[in-house]
């Protein structure tokens, strides 16, 4: 027969294990209590018997046999819980509350004895009680026995044992009830987590585990499961979005590429076109498609991961210096003044390849949209908040306030950039890199309108303190 689920849970089994250990410890403790209590009551009875014996021996030594006989008669008639027996030298009974001595083979040396006494209750039934006694030979040769009924002591010990047994049984029952309750609560919590996992396995990506607010290990597990599911959902959404974006946004350039190839093919067939020029244009269009494809994948990768992969600590000024060496000749060729202000000995944490790509995209845009005679400034500094900022300021046409949020979106191109090459993914990638590093992208006006130039654009890539 299969046991109910609650009895097969690990918490219930652990409860049974702890109860078994407790029962063993309680049994050992009960045995110790019994031995200690029984031993103490026995020693106390022996001490009382010894005192009574010494008292009667003193009476005998002072006043003789008749005096001790009279004392025995008086004491036996009193309420003292002692048993007396006085014998002659040859063992004949003189007086006492018992008929014969329980000591066998008495040699004359003090001897202890354990025996039973019989009593009759109010209904005439015989009751046997345990008793202990001491027998000695007096100086005149007579034999004196003093005993005590140990029935009350034994009953006291038995009451203690029964009380401990009842307490132990109660604790075991309460422990079992507590084990069932704890197992039920734990099983309920675990079943909710198992249900979440099962629903996710069946395709419900939006389900999450309930965090009870107890701040225990189950809440930590639930929070961990939720974080894992969040990352999994982001990853799946990122891949889905990337696939949709690639399928949607590469259609136009691929269509243009096919149209140009078809037109070139027709022209070549008619003897009008230049085949080499057509192939060169096809290669250029293909490079643009591949560049767009790579940018979309990079953005999707960052958004799916939720954080920058393989982050390291480094000096941001070193990266900016490398980018300056790369873009300064480009600016000179176009007649643009390039300068850099780099604050050294700062530290950021991030992926250098992605940060370099983001910074390159910002500088590409600045070079692309800054006319001849303009200027570009690259800065690296620490803000008062402790954040580290890369900024690129140019003197180009700039971006109107109402369009600064739009240009960060993917495949968005303003009217003044329609004639420039590109797919509208540069700032989108920069924003994705900033978000993956826990930072942000800020767009603001450049140095302002000066003559025919301006107002310019300032793009700030802000990273959190390391």
XYZ file of C-alpha atoms in Angstrom:
466
model
C 0.000 0.000 0.000
C 1.383 3.383 -1.003
C 1.700 5.851 1.856
C 0.140 9.320 1.583
C 2.465 11.892 0.037
C 2.980 13.798 3.287
C 4.517 10.713 4.924
C 6.964 10.362 2.018
C 8.287 13.927 2.213
C 11.793 14.681 3.374
C 10.682 17.053 6.210
C 8.454 14.331 7.682
C 11.246 11.776 7.475
C 13.594 14.213 9.168
C 10.951 14.754 11.841
C 10.781 11.002 12.442
C 14.569 10.847 12.646
C 14.691 13.655 15.196
C 11.870 12.049 17.157
C 13.770 8.738 17.229
C 16.866 10.535 18.480
C 14.780 12.387 21.049
C 13.058 9.189 22.184
C 16.459 7.529 22.650
C 17.752 10.489 24.601
C 14.543 10.649 26.653
C 14.777 6.912 27.441
C 18.349 7.319 28.624
C 17.330 10.346 30.683
C 14.365 8.427 32.141
C 16.616 5.530 33.088
C 19.023 7.941 34.758
C 16.186 9.609 36.667
C 14.900 6.234 37.799
C 18.290 4.988 38.939
C 19.165 8.275 40.643
C 15.798 8.621 42.385
C 15.604 4.975 43.454
C 19.186 5.096 44.706
C 18.585 8.267 46.663
C 15.407 6.935 48.309
C 17.237 3.701 49.215
C 20.127 5.599 50.756
C 17.748 7.843 52.671
C 15.880 4.817 54.062
C 19.164 3.184 55.064
C 20.251 6.350 56.861
C 16.982 6.537 58.799
C 17.246 2.847 59.748
C 20.850 3.402 60.873
C 19.841 6.367 63.064
C 17.003 4.369 64.636
C 19.348 1.447 65.285
C 21.903 3.728 66.971
C 19.172 5.260 69.116
C 18.008 1.830 70.377
C 21.582 0.616 70.949
C 22.202 3.691 73.106
C 19.088 2.876 75.153
C 20.339 -0.696 75.598
C 23.807 0.437 76.605
C 22.430 2.867 79.180
C 19.533 0.948 80.687
C 19.741 -2.654 79.565
C 17.460 -5.169 77.899
C 14.258 -4.261 79.666
C 14.618 -0.605 78.747
C 15.179 -1.333 75.051
C 12.305 -3.844 75.132
C 10.036 -1.180 76.611
C 11.251 1.341 74.013
C 10.499 -1.119 71.207
C 6.971 -1.658 72.462
C 6.365 2.080 72.695
C 7.894 2.824 69.313
C 6.045 0.000 67.572
C 2.775 1.409 68.893
C 3.621 4.883 67.585
C 3.234 6.181 64.032
C 6.893 5.828 63.190
C 7.300 3.798 59.923
C 9.754 1.312 61.436
C 9.687 -2.423 61.934
C 11.272 -3.874 65.111
C 12.295 -7.292 66.335
C 14.239 -8.178 69.514
C 15.618 -11.726 69.843
C 17.426 -13.617 72.564
C 20.959 -14.903 72.177
C 19.680 -18.150 70.718
C 17.238 -16.428 68.318
C 13.964 -16.655 70.240
C 11.565 -13.710 69.804
C 11.269 -11.311 72.735
C 9.174 -8.523 71.235
C 8.665 -6.468 68.082
C 6.277 -5.596 65.251
C 7.315 -8.529 63.046
C 7.346 -12.240 63.881
C 10.683 -13.374 62.508
C 13.910 -11.947 61.230
C 14.320 -11.686 57.431
C 18.090 -12.085 57.817
C 19.238 -15.592 57.000
C 22.425 -17.191 58.330
C 23.140 -14.327 60.709
C 26.778 -14.480 61.888
C 26.656 -11.641 64.370
C 28.074 -8.923 62.132
C 25.718 -6.089 61.108
C 23.663 -7.361 58.177
C 21.248 -5.651 55.789
C 18.156 -7.324 54.403
C 15.567 -6.675 51.728
C 12.230 -8.329 52.180
C 8.482 -7.873 51.867
C 5.900 -7.143 54.484
C 2.261 -8.013 54.249
C -0.464 -5.563 55.137
C -4.247 -5.793 55.089
C -6.351 -2.959 53.642
C -9.803 -1.870 54.762
C -11.451 -4.486 52.575
C -9.407 -7.334 54.013
C -7.093 -7.781 51.054
C -3.458 -8.584 51.648
C -1.004 -6.070 50.276
C 2.693 -6.717 50.022
C 5.186 -3.870 50.378
C 8.962 -3.862 49.907
C 10.989 -3.246 53.055
C 14.608 -2.879 54.101
C 16.248 -3.559 57.412
C 19.441 -3.809 59.506
C 20.238 -6.481 62.096
C 22.962 -6.272 64.759
C 24.027 -8.218 67.844
C 23.903 -6.189 71.074
C 26.733 -6.166 73.591
C 24.865 -8.654 75.813
C 24.410 -11.140 72.960
C 20.792 -10.299 72.137
C 19.849 -9.621 68.499
C 18.120 -6.392 67.409
C 16.512 -5.882 63.990
C 15.293 -2.473 62.746
C 13.510 -2.201 59.390
C 11.422 0.289 57.395
C 8.586 -0.048 54.924
C 9.867 1.182 51.512
C 6.486 0.983 49.795
C 5.899 4.743 49.836
C 9.360 5.412 48.422
C 8.804 2.882 45.662
C 5.391 4.373 44.903
C 6.999 7.831 44.761
C 9.615 6.619 42.297
C 6.955 4.904 40.195
C 4.894 8.092 40.092
C 7.902 10.010 38.833
C 8.583 7.385 36.188
C 4.967 7.361 35.043
C 4.952 11.159 34.869
C 8.127 11.138 32.777
C 6.704 8.436 30.525
C 3.506 10.418 30.029
C 5.533 13.566 29.296
C 7.703 11.652 26.825
C 4.649 10.215 25.085
C 3.081 13.675 24.936
C 6.254 15.130 23.417
C 6.372 12.332 20.823
C 2.734 12.924 19.896
C 3.270 16.687 19.718
C 6.422 16.079 17.688
C 4.522 13.902 15.231
C 1.772 16.509 14.966
C 4.380 19.227 14.492
C 6.162 17.096 11.902
C 2.948 16.637 9.956
C 2.233 20.383 10.157
C 5.760 21.383 9.135
C 5.793 18.791 6.352
C 2.474 20.068 5.084
C 3.680 23.684 5.045
C 6.985 22.775 3.417
C 5.240 20.522 0.913
C 2.780 23.291 0.087
C 5.627 25.713 -0.557
C 7.597 23.207 -2.607
C 4.496 22.177 -4.556
C 3.952 25.809 -5.529
C 7.520 25.952 -6.869
C 7.075 22.612 -8.647
C 3.837 23.917 -10.166
C 5.659 27.008 -11.450
C 8.385 24.852 -13.006
C 5.761 22.574 -14.569
C 3.826 25.499 -16.024
C 7.005 27.018 -17.435
C 7.868 23.616 -18.911
C 4.447 23.627 -20.585
C 5.147 26.992 -22.216
C 3.794 29.597 -19.743
C 6.730 31.987 -19.681
C 5.001 34.689 -17.619
C 4.309 32.611 -14.479
C 6.370 33.377 -11.370
C 6.849 31.837 -7.917
C 5.201 33.529 -4.940
C 7.561 35.199 -2.481
C 5.910 34.962 0.950
C 7.955 37.711 2.600
C 9.306 35.417 5.330
C 12.909 36.064 4.170
C 13.799 32.407 4.644
C 15.513 29.955 2.319
C 12.237 29.248 0.497
C 11.857 32.945 -0.321
C 15.469 32.979 -1.511
C 14.758 29.942 -3.678
C 11.568 31.510 -5.051
C 13.382 34.775 -5.759
C 16.189 32.875 -7.468
C 13.690 30.955 -9.597
C 11.952 34.229 -10.507
C 15.249 35.879 -11.453
C 16.153 32.866 -13.559
C 12.772 32.939 -15.286
C 13.085 36.706 -15.867
C 16.442 36.220 -17.543
C 15.107 33.291 -19.545
C 12.117 35.331 -20.689
C 14.329 38.285 -21.606
C 16.628 35.985 -23.524
C 13.771 34.380 -25.447
C 12.157 37.734 -26.145
C 15.506 39.108 -27.242
C 16.083 36.246 -29.649
C 12.530 36.484 -30.948
C 12.793 40.231 -31.349
C 16.163 39.881 -33.027
C 14.782 37.346 -35.459
C 11.739 39.530 -36.188
C 13.923 42.602 -36.597
C 16.353 40.850 -38.893
C 13.537 39.422 -40.993
C 11.770 42.785 -41.158
C 14.616 45.260 -41.356
C 16.874 43.383 -43.746
C 14.068 43.003 -46.254
C 14.497 46.526 -47.591
C 18.286 46.456 -48.156
C 18.070 42.939 -49.597
C 15.254 44.076 -51.889
C 17.354 47.054 -52.985
C 20.325 44.768 -53.538
C 18.260 42.437 -55.694
C 16.775 45.349 -57.659
C 20.219 46.779 -58.369
C 21.571 43.401 -59.397
C 18.560 42.865 -61.637
C 18.958 46.332 -63.180
C 22.673 45.762 -63.663
C 21.942 42.400 -65.236
C 19.468 43.982 -67.656
C 21.905 46.767 -68.503
C 24.715 44.320 -69.094
C 22.403 42.222 -71.261
C 21.607 45.334 -73.287
C 25.262 46.281 -73.500
C 24.752 49.514 -71.538
C 26.152 48.773 -68.060
C 29.615 48.207 -66.638
C 29.790 44.726 -65.022
C 32.665 45.677 -62.679
C 30.814 48.737 -61.413
C 27.698 46.623 -60.850
C 29.680 44.042 -58.895
C 31.372 46.737 -56.814
C 27.984 48.268 -55.962
C 26.638 44.794 -55.062
C 29.598 44.172 -52.747
C 29.057 47.573 -51.104
C 25.365 46.868 -50.585
C 26.189 43.426 -49.185
C 28.651 44.975 -46.717
C 25.902 47.316 -45.570
C 23.522 44.421 -45.065
C 26.140 42.496 -43.080
C 26.897 45.566 -40.971
C 23.207 46.000 -40.209
C 22.918 42.310 -39.409
C 25.882 42.488 -36.999
C 24.480 45.567 -35.256
C 21.067 43.956 -34.781
C 22.662 40.818 -33.349
C 24.834 42.855 -30.971
C 21.829 44.772 -29.658
C 19.813 41.572 -29.282
C 22.708 39.872 -27.497
C 23.022 42.668 -24.948
C 19.292 42.987 -24.360
C 18.908 39.224 -23.960
C 21.802 38.928 -21.502
C 20.677 41.907 -19.429
C 24.288 42.668 -18.542
C 27.648 43.059 -20.206
C 29.468 39.746 -20.758
C 32.957 39.184 -19.346
C 33.317 42.529 -17.506
C 36.772 43.671 -16.362
C 38.141 46.650 -14.440
C 40.098 49.149 -16.527
C 40.994 52.829 -16.904
C 38.427 54.488 -19.225
C 41.016 57.087 -20.277
C 43.116 54.363 -21.909
C 40.227 53.306 -24.121
C 39.475 56.950 -24.997
C 43.139 57.526 -25.851
C 43.082 54.596 -28.267
C 39.915 55.950 -29.910
C 41.531 59.397 -30.168
C 44.500 57.973 -32.053
C 42.084 56.237 -34.414
C 39.749 59.166 -35.128
C 42.125 62.126 -35.083
C 43.496 61.336 -38.581
C 39.926 60.818 -39.849
C 38.964 64.277 -38.587
C 42.081 65.850 -40.135
C 41.211 64.348 -43.515
C 37.754 65.947 -43.311
C 39.063 69.271 -42.007
C 37.590 68.903 -38.532
C 39.413 70.023 -35.405
C 39.672 67.070 -32.980
C 40.659 67.414 -29.297
C 40.473 65.240 -26.201
C 40.364 65.926 -22.451
C 41.012 62.694 -20.551
C 40.972 62.369 -16.750
C 43.381 59.625 -15.770
C 43.332 57.080 -12.926
C 39.600 56.427 -13.071
C 38.149 52.935 -12.942
C 35.119 51.412 -14.648
C 33.870 47.850 -14.909
C 32.672 46.588 -18.251
C 33.305 44.795 -21.507
C 36.001 46.750 -23.363
C 34.961 45.496 -26.804
C 31.352 46.646 -26.435
C 32.387 49.949 -24.867
C 34.876 50.540 -27.702
C 32.176 49.799 -30.260
C 29.754 52.167 -28.532
C 32.334 54.942 -28.376
C 33.243 54.326 -32.012
C 29.559 54.665 -32.999
C 29.321 58.017 -31.198
C 32.487 59.302 -32.862
C 31.341 57.993 -36.260
C 28.137 59.992 -35.951
C 30.040 63.084 -34.841
C 32.434 62.873 -37.809
C 29.564 62.085 -40.204
C 27.366 65.049 -39.193
C 30.015 67.694 -38.433
C 30.789 69.835 -41.488
C 34.253 70.857 -42.617
C 35.756 73.489 -40.331
C 33.854 72.184 -37.341
C 35.182 70.695 -34.133
C 34.795 67.529 -32.090
C 35.711 67.176 -28.393
C 36.135 63.793 -26.640
C 36.094 63.898 -22.830
C 36.466 61.399 -20.001
C 35.685 62.695 -16.515
C 34.213 61.775 -13.152
C 30.894 63.352 -12.249
C 30.142 64.695 -8.782
C 27.919 61.634 -8.257
C 30.957 59.376 -8.707
C 29.823 58.155 -12.137
C 32.261 58.078 -15.039
C 31.268 59.850 -18.222
C 32.414 59.513 -21.821
C 31.164 62.483 -23.833
C 31.529 63.516 -27.462
C 30.594 67.098 -28.384
C 30.415 68.296 -31.993
C 29.437 71.472 -33.821
C 27.127 69.840 -36.323
C 23.442 70.476 -36.932
C 22.473 68.700 -33.724
C 19.221 66.924 -32.885
C 16.037 68.810 -31.902
C 14.738 68.254 -28.376
C 11.632 66.451 -29.578
C 13.688 63.934 -31.563
C 16.362 63.040 -29.009
C 14.456 60.083 -27.613
C 13.463 58.873 -31.063
C 16.975 58.737 -32.488
C 17.935 56.189 -29.834
C 15.337 53.790 -31.201
C 16.344 51.221 -33.774
C 16.173 52.086 -37.487
C 15.114 55.689 -36.812
C 16.781 58.257 -39.096
C 16.000 61.984 -39.136
C 15.393 63.921 -42.342
C 18.838 65.579 -42.320
C 20.516 62.167 -42.298
C 18.646 60.506 -45.134
C 21.461 61.152 -47.589
C 24.128 59.716 -45.276
C 24.991 56.021 -45.262
C 23.760 53.966 -42.352
C 20.836 51.968 -41.021
C 19.862 53.989 -37.945
C 21.352 51.492 -35.484
C 24.381 53.392 -34.159
C 22.811 55.141 -31.151
C 20.522 52.150 -30.535
C 23.591 49.986 -30.012
C 25.161 52.647 -27.779
C 21.988 52.780 -25.642
C 21.949 48.964 -25.392
C 25.605 48.908 -24.303
C 24.952 51.608 -21.693
C 21.951 49.724 -20.306
C 23.882 46.459 -20.205
C 26.570 48.193 -18.104
C 24.040 49.697 -15.705
C 24.548 53.141 -17.226
C 22.609 55.424 -19.551
C 22.888 57.506 -22.694
C 22.229 61.261 -22.515
C 21.751 63.599 -25.481
C 21.910 67.366 -25.103
C 22.736 70.473 -27.110
C 26.358 71.113 -28.084
C 28.267 74.422 -27.810
C 25.468 76.352 -29.536
C 24.990 78.203 -32.812
C 28.141 79.914 -34.106
C 27.839 81.375 -37.585
C 26.685 78.705 -39.991
C 27.489 75.911 -37.569
C 25.655 74.548 -34.556
C 23.997 74.176 -32.287
C 25.829 70.851 -32.206
C 25.173 67.763 -30.158
C 26.634 66.434 -26.925
C 26.332 62.657 -26.450
C 27.214 61.468 -22.943
C 27.773 57.788 -22.180
C 27.474 57.508 -18.370
C 28.753 54.480 -16.464
C 28.216 53.727 -12.759
C 31.114 53.921 -10.317
C 33.097 50.704 -10.136
